[in-house]
Short mmCIF file of C-alpha atoms in Angstrom, two decimals:
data_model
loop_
_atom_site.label_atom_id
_atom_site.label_comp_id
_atom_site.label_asym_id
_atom_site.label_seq_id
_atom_site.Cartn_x
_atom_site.Cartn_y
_atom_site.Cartn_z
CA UNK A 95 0.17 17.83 -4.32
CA UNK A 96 1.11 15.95 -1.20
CA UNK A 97 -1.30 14.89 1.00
CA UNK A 98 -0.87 16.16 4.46
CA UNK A 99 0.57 13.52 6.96
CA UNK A 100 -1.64 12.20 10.47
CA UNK A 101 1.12 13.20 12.64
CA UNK A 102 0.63 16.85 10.92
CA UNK A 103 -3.44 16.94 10.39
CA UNK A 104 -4.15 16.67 14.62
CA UNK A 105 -2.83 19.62 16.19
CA UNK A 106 -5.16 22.38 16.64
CA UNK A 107 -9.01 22.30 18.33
CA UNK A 108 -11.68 22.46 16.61
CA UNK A 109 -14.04 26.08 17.06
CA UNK A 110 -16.83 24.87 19.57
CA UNK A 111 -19.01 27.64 17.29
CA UNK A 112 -17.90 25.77 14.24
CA UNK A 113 -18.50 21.96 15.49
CA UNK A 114 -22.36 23.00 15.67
CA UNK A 115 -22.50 23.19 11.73
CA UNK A 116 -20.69 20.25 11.26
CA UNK A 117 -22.63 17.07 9.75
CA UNK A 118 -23.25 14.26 12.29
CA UNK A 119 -20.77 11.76 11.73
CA UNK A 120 -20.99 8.61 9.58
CA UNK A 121 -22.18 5.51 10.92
CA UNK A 122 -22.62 1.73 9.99
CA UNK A 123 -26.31 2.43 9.79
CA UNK A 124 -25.49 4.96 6.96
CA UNK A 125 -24.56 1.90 4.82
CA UNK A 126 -26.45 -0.70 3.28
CA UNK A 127 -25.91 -4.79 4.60
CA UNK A 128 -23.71 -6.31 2.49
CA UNK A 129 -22.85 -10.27 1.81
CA UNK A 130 -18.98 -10.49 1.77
CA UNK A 131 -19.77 -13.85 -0.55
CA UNK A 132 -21.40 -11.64 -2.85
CA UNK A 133 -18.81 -8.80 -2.78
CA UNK A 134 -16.15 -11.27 -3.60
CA UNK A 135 -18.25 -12.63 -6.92
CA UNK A 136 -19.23 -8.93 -7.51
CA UNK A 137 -15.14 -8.08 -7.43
CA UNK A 138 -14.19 -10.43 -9.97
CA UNK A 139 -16.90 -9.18 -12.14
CA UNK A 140 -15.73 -5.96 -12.13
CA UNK A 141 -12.28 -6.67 -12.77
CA UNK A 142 -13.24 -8.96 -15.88
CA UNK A 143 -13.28 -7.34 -19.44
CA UNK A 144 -16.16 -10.36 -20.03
CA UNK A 145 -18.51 -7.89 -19.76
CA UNK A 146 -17.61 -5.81 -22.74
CA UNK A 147 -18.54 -6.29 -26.29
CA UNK A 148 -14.95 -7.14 -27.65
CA UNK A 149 -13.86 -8.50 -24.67
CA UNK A 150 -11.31 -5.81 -24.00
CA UNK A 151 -12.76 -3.31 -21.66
CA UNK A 152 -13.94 -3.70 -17.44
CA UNK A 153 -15.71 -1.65 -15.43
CA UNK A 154 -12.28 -0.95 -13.74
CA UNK A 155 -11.02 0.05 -17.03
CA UNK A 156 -12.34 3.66 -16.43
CA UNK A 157 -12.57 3.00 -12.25
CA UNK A 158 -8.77 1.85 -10.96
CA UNK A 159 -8.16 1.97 -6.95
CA UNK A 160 -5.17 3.62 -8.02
CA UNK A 161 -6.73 6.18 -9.61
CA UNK A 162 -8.95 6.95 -6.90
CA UNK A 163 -11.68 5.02 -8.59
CA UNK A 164 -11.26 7.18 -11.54
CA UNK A 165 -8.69 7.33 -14.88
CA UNK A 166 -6.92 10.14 -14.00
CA UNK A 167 -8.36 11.81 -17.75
CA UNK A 168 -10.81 14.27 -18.33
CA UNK A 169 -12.63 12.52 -20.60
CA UNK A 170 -12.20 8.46 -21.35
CA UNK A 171 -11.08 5.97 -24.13
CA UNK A 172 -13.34 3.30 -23.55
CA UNK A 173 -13.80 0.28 -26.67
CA UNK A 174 -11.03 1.49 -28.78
CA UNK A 175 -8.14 2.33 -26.00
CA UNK A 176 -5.00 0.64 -25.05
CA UNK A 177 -3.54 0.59 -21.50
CA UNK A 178 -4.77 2.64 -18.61
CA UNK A 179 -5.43 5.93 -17.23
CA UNK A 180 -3.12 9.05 -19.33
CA UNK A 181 -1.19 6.69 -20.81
CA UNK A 182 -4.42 5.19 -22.79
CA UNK A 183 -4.38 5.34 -26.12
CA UNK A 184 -6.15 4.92 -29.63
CA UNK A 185 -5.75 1.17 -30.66
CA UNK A 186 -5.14 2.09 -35.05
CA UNK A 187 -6.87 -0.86 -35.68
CA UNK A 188 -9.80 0.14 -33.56
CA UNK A 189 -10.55 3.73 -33.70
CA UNK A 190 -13.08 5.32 -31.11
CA UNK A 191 -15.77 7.18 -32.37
CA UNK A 192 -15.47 9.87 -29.92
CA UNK A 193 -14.32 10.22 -26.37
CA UNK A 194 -16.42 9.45 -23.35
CA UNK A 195 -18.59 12.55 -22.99
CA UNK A 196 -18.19 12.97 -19.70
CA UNK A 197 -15.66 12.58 -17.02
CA UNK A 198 -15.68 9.38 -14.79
CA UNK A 199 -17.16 9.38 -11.61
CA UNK A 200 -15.20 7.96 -8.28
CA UNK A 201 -16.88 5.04 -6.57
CA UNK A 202 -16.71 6.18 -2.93
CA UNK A 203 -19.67 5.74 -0.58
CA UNK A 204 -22.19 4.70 -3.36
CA UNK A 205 -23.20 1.92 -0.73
CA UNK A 206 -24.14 4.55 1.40
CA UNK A 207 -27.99 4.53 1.87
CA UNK A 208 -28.61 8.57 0.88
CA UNK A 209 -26.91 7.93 -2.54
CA UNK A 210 -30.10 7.21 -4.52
CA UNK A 211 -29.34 9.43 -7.42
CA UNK A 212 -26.82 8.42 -9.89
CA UNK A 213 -25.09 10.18 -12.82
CA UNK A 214 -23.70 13.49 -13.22
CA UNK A 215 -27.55 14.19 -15.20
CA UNK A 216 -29.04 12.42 -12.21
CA UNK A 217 -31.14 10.43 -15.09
CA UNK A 218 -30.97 7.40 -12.68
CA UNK A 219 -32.53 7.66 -9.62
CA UNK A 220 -34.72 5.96 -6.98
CA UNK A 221 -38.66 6.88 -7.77
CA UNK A 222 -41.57 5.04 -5.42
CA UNK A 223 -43.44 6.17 -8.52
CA UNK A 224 -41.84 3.99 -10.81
CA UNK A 225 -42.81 0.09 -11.13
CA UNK A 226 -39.93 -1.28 -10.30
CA UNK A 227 -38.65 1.78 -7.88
CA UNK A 228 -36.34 3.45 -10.48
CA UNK A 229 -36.60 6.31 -12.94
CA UNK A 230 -34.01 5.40 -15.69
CA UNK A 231 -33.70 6.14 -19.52
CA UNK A 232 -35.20 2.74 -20.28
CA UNK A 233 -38.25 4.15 -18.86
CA UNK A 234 -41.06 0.89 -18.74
CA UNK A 235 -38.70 -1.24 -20.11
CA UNK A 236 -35.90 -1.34 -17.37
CA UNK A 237 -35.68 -4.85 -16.03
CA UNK A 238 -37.15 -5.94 -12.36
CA UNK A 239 -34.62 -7.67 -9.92
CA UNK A 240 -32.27 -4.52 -8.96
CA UNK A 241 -31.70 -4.13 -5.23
CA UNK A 242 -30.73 -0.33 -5.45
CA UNK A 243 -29.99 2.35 -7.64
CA UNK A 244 -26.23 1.64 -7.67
CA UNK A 245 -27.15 -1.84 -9.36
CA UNK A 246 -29.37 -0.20 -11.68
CA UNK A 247 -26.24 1.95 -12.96
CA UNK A 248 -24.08 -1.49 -13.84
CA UNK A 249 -26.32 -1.72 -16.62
CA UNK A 250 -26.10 1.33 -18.78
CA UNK A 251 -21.75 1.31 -19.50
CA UNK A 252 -22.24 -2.50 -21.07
CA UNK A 253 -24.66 -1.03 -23.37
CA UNK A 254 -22.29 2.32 -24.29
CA UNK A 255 -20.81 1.90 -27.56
CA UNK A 256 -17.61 4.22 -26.36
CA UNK A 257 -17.37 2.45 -23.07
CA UNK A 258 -17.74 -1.17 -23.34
CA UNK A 259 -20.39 -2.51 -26.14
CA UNK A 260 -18.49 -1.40 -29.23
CA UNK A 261 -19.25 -0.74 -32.83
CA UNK A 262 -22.54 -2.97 -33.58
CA UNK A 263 -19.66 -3.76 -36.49
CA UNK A 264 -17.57 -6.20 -33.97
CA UNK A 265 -19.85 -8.15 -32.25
CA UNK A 266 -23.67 -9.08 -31.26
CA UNK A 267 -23.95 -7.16 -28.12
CA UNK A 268 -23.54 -3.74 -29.84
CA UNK A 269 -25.51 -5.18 -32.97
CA UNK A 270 -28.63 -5.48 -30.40
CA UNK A 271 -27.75 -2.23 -28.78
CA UNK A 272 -27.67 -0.50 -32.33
CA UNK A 273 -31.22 -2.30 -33.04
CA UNK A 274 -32.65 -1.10 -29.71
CA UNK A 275 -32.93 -5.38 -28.30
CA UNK A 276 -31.50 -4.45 -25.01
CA UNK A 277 -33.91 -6.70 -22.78
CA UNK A 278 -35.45 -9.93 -23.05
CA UNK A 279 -34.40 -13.73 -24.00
CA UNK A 280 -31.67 -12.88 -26.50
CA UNK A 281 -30.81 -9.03 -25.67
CA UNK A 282 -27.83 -7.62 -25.03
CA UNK A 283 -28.38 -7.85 -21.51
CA UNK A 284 -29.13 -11.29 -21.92
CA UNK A 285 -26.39 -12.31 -24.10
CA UNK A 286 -24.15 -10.75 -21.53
CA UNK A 287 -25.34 -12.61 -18.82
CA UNK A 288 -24.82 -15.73 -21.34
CA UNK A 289 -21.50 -15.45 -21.50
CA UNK A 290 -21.20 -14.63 -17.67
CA UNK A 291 -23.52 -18.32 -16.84
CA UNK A 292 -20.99 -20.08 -19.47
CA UNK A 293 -18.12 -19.80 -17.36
CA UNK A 294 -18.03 -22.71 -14.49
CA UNK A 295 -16.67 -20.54 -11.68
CA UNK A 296 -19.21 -17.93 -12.22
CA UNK A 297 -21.95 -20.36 -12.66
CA UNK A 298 -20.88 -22.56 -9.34
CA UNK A 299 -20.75 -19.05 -7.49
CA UNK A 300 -23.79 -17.55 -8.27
CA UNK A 301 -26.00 -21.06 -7.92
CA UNK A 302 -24.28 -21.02 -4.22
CA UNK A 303 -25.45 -17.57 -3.43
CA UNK A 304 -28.83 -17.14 -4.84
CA UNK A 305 -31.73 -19.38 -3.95
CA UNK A 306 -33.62 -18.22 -7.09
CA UNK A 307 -30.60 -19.27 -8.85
CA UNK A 308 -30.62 -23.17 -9.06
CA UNK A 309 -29.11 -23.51 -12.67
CA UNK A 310 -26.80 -21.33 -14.61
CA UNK A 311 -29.79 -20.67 -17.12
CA UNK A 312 -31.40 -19.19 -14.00
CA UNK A 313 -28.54 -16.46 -14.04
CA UNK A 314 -29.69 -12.75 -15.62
CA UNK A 315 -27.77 -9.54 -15.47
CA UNK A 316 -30.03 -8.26 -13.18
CA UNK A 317 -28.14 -10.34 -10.48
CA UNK A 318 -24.53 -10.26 -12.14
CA UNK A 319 -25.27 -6.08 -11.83
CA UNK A 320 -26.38 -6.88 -7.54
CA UNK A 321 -23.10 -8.41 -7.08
CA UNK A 322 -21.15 -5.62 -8.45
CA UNK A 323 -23.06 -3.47 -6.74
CA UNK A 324 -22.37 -5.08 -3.23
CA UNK A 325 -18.57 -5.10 -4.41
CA UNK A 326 -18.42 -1.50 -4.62
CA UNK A 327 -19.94 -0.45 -2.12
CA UNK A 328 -18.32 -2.69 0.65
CA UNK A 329 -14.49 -2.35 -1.29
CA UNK A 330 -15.04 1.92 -1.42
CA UNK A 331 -17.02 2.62 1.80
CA UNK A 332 -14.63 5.93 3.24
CA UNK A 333 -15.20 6.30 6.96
CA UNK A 334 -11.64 6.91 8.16
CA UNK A 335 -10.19 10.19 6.98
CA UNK A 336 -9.34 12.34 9.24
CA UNK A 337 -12.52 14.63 8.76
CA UNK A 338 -13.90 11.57 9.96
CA UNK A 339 -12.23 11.82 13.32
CA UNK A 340 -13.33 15.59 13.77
CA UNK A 341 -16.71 14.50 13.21
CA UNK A 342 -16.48 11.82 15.78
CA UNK A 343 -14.24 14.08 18.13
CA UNK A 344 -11.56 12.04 18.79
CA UNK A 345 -8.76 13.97 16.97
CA UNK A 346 -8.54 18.27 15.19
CA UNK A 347 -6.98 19.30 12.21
CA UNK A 348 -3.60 21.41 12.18
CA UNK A 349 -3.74 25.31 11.46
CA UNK A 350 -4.32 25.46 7.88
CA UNK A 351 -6.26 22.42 7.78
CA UNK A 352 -8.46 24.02 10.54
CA UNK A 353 -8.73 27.10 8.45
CA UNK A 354 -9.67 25.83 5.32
CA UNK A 355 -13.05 23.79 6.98
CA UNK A 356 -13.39 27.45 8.85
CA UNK A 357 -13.39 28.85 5.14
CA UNK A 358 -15.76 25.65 3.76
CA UNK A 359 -18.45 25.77 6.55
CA UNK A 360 -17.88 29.87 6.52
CA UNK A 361 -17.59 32.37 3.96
CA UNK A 362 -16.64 30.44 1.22
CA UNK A 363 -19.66 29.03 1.53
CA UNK A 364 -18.88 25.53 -0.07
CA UNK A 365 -21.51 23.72 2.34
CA UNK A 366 -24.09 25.27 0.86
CA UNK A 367 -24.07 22.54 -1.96
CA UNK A 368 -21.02 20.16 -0.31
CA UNK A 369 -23.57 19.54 2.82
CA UNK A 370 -23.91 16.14 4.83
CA UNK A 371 -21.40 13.65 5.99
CA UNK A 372 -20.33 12.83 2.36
CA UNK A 373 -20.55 16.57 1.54
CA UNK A 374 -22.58 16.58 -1.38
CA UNK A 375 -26.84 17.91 -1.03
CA UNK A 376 -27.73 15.36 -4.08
CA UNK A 377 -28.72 18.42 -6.24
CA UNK A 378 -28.19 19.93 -9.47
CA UNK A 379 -26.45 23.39 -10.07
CA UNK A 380 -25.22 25.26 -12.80
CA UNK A 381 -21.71 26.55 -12.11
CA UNK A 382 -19.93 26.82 -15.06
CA UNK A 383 -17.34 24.26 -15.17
CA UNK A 384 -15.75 24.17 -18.90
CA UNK A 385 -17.04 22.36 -20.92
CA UNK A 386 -14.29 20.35 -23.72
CA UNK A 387 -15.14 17.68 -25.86
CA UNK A 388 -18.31 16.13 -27.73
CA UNK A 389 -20.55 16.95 -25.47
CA UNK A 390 -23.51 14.93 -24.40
CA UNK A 391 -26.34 14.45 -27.22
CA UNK A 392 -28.68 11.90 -28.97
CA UNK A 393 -27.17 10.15 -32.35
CA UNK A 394 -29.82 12.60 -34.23
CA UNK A 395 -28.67 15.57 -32.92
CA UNK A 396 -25.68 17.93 -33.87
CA UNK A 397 -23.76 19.91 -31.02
CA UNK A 398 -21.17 19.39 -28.39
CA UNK A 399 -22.28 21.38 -25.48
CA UNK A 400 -23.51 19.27 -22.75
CA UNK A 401 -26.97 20.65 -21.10
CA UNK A 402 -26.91 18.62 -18.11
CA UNK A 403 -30.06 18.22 -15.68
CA UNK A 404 -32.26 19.93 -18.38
CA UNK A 405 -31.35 16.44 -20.90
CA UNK A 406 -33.73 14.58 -18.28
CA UNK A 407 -36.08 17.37 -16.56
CA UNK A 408 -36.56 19.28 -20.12
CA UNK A 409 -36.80 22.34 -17.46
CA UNK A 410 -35.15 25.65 -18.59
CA UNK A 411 -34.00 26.14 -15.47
CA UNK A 412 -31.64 23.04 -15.33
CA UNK A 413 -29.66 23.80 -18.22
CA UNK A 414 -26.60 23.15 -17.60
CA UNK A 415 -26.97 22.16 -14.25
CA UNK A 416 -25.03 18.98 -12.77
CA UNK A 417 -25.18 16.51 -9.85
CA UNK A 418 -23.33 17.75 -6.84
CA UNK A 419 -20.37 15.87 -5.96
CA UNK A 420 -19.21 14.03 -3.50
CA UNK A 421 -15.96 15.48 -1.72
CA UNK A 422 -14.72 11.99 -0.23
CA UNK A 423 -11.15 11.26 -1.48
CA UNK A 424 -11.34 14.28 -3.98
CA UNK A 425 -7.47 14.96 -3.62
CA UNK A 426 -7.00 11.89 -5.50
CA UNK A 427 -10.50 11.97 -7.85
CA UNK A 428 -9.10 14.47 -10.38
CA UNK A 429 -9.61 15.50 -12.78
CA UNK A 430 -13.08 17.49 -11.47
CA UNK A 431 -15.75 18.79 -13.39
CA UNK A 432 -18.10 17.32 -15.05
CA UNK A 433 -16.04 17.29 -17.70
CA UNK A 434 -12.84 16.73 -15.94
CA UNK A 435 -11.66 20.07 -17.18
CA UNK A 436 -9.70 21.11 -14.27
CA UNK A 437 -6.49 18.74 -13.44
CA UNK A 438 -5.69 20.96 -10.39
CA UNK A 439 -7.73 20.74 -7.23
CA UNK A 440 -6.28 24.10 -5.94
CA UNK A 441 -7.29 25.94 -9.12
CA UNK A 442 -10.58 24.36 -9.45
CA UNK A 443 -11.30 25.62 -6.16
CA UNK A 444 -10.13 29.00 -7.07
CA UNK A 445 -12.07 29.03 -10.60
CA UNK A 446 -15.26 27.62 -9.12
CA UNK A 447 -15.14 30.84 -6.22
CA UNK A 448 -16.19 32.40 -9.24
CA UNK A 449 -16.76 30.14 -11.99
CA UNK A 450 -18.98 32.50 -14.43
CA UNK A 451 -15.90 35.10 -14.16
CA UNK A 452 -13.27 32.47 -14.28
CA UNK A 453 -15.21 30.66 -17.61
CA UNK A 454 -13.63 33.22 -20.08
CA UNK A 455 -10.06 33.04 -18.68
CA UNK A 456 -9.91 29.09 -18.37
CA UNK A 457 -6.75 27.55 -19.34
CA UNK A 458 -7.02 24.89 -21.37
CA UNK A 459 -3.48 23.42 -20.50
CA UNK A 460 -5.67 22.06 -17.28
CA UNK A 461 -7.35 19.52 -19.34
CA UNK A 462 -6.19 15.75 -19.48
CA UNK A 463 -7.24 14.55 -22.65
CA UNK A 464 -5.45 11.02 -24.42
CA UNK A 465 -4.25 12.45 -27.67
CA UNK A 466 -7.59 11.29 -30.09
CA UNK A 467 -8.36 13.82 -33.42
CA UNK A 468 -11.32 15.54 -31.92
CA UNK A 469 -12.23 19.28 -31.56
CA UNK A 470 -12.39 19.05 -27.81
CA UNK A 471 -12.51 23.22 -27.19
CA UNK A 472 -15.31 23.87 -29.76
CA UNK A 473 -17.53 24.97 -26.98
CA UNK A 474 -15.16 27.16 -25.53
CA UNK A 475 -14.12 28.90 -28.81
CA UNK A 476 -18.28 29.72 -29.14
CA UNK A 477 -18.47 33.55 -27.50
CA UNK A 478 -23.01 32.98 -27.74
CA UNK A 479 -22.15 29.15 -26.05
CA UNK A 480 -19.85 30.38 -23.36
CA UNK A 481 -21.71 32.85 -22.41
CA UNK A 482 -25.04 30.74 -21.72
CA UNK A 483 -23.38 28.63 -19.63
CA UNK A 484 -21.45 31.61 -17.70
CA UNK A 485 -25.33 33.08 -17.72
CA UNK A 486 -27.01 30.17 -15.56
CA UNK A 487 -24.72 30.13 -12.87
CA UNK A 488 -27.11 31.91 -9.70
CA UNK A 489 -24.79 31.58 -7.15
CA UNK A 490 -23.06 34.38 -5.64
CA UNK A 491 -18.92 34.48 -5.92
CA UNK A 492 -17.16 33.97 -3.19
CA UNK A 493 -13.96 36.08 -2.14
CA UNK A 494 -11.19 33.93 -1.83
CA UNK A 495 -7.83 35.14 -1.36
CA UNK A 496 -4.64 32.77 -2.52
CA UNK A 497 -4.38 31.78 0.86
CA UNK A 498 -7.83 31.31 1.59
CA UNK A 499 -7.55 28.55 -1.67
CA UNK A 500 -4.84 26.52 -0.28
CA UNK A 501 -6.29 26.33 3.28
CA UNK A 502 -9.53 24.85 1.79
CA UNK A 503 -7.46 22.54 -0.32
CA UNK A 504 -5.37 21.45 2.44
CA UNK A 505 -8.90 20.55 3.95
CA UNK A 506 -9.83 18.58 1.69
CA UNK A 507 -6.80 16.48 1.71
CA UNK A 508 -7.96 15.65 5.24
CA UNK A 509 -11.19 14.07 3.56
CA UNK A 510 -8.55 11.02 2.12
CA UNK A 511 -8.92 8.11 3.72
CA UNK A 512 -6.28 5.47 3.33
CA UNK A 513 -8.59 2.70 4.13
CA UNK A 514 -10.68 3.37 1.26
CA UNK A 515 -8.06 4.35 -1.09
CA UNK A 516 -6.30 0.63 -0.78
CA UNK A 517 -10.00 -0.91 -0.61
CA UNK A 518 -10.90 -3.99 1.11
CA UNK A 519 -10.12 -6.79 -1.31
CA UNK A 520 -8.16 -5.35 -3.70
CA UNK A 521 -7.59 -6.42 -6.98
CA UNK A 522 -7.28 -10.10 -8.17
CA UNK A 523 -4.81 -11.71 -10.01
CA UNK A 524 -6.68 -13.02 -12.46
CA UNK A 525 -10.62 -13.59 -13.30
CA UNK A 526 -12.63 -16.26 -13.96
CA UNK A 527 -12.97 -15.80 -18.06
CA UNK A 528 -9.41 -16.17 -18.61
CA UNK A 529 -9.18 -12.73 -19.91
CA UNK A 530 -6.49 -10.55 -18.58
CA UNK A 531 -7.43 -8.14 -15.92
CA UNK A 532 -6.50 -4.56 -16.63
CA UNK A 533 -4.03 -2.33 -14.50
CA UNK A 534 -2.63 1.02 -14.34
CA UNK A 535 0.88 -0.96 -15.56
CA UNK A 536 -0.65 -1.70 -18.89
CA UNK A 537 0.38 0.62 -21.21
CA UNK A 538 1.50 -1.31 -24.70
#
């Protein structure tokens, strides 16, 4: 779908009754500080497979700027895939165990300071109640030393064995994972930050930045997960869409444009959940989006439905429930759903008017998965299964016309910003391991 040019997205004025329910616009106060020094480590980081257990896989593996900080799949090939985005594939001589359970997340705005829930579970998030400020899986045994919740999250993927540790088979970060040694002197974590403290240009870097840092034994994940964190969220901070400029009032949509944020903020009622300047409310509701492939569950259990919130509440009421959104870029952060079920925005837009209705007539051609021998529709093919999930949807449908569809889409095209989209330092040439840096041109 083409995104809408500026010449064409400023024609019309903007409803004077409207602008009232429009969120205040974004400002640098809405962002956390960020060290430019420390972005520029945290970037090269990112981009380095170093932090995987075979050496093969990055954190940009499953996030590309040219994917709109996604993979452009429903559901990922992390250790065990060769290339990038739908052209990934199964390495033969390294099989997956299963796909990435659930789709991957775009990157934009996490710096912001309201973004203190993570996941599409929500099972990291910022807790004053909590020793060290965050409520995580690793429950009193999560490290000190993170400066927010996004850092927190750098530390969960190394320690997947379908994103980046591995089978505990290849190699001794996904040996400790497997055993459970995830912190201390000699965990995973630690061995990780090993390798990152054995490299000179890593070292030099972050003894220069860090005053608690005055020898490369000094270095712990802790701060090699702060400096990604500052890379993301100075490289993906979306400010300048055109949305942007309604919200400031220095420029209006054209007519359909216009109409579709009539339609969002009005009776389709999208705001109700899509709320804010980054038009998500940080919640959790059940609406139904398909649910293909294995699911989300612990190694001793036996099912591939995916139960959402209710995995970290253990309230009824959550089941199925997921993590709101953010809209920011989402012309380009496809597939949506949680599990990326839906390759069209238009006719996600128009199944999720009505997503317990539009459950039982999904079409399953929508779905992006890399081909992997899997039975990714067992959910759906499950009448009782299908059902529960159409079941805890409490939301009322919304009547949206064909028309009515395409004007909200063409709104949300004007929530791409180009700035963001090309980021702010880009990806390097090489990294400081050696190793090579992945791109969406790899496909052997």
């Amino acid at each position: 779908m083409k995104i809408p040019s500026a010449a064409l997205l400023f024609t019309t004025s903007l409803m004077p009754a409207l602008a009232q329910d429009l969120p205040s616009p974004v400002t640098d106060q809405s962002y956390v500080a960020v060290d430019l020094l420390e972005a520029q480590l945290g970037q090269l980081l990112f981009y380095d497979p170093i932090l995987s257990g075979n050496r093969d896989v990055a954190c940009v593996t499953c996030h590309h700027p040219k994917l709109g900080t996604s993979d452009g799949v429903s559901l990922s090939l992390g250790d065990g895939g060769i290339g990038m985005g739908p052209s990934r594939h199964v390495d033969p001589n390294n099989v997956p165990e299963e796909r990435i359970p659930r789709n991957a997340t775009g990157l934009f705005n996490l710096g912001a300071k309201e973004f203190t829930t993570l996941f599409h579970d929500g099972r990291l998030e910022a807790d004053s109640n909590q020793p060290n400020g965050i409520r995580t899986p690793m429950g009193s045994d999560m490290l000190d030393g993170f400066v927010s919740v996004l850092s927190a999250q750098t530390m969960f993927p190394v320690l997947s064995r379908d994103e980046m540790a591995g089978s505990h088979r290849e190699n001794d970060i996904a040996r400790n994972v497997r055993q459970g040694i995830i912190t201390g002197k000699g965990g995973a974590w630690d061995l990780l930050a090993r390798r990152v403290a054995d490299i000179p240009e890593y070292a030099d870097g972050f003894v220069a930045l860090f005053p608690h840092i005055n020898t490369p034994d000094d270095i712990a994940f802790t701060d090699i997960s702060n400096a990604i964190a500052a890379f993301v969220s100075y490289e993906w901070r979306s400010d300048t869409a055109p949305f942007d400029a309604v919200l400031r009032g220095t420029d209006t949509l054209d007519a359909q444009a216009q109409t579709g944020l009539d339609l969002f903020y009005g009776k389709g009622a999208c705001a109700t959940c899509h709320s804010g300047p980054f038009l998500t409310d940080h919640a959790f509701h059940a609406m139904a989006a398909p649910q293909i492939g294995p699911g989300k569950s612990a190694t001793f259990e036996d099912h591939t439905r995916d139960d959402g919130r209710f995995r970290v509440t253990g309230r009824e009421q959550d089941r199925y429930a997921f993590r709101t959104p953010s809209l920011r870029n989402v012309a380009l952060t496809g597939p949506y759903g949680h599990a990326g079920a839906h390759r069209d925005l238009a006719q996600f837009v128009a199944d999720h008017s009505d997503p317990a209705q539009s459950l039982a007539h999904y079409d399953r051609t929508q779905a992006i998965v890399p081909d992997f021998e899997s039975d990714d529709f067992k959910v759906l093919d499950d009448p009782e299964q299908v059902a529960a999930i159409a079941a805890a949807v409490t939301s009322p449908p919304a009547s949206l016309s064909a028309d009515d569809v395409a004007a909200i889409v063409a709104f949300l095209h004007s929530l791409t910003d180009p700035i963001s989209i090309t980021g702010r330092l880009g990806s390097p040439v090489s990294v400081p391991s050696g190793l090579a840096v992945p791109t969406v041109d790899t496909v052997d």
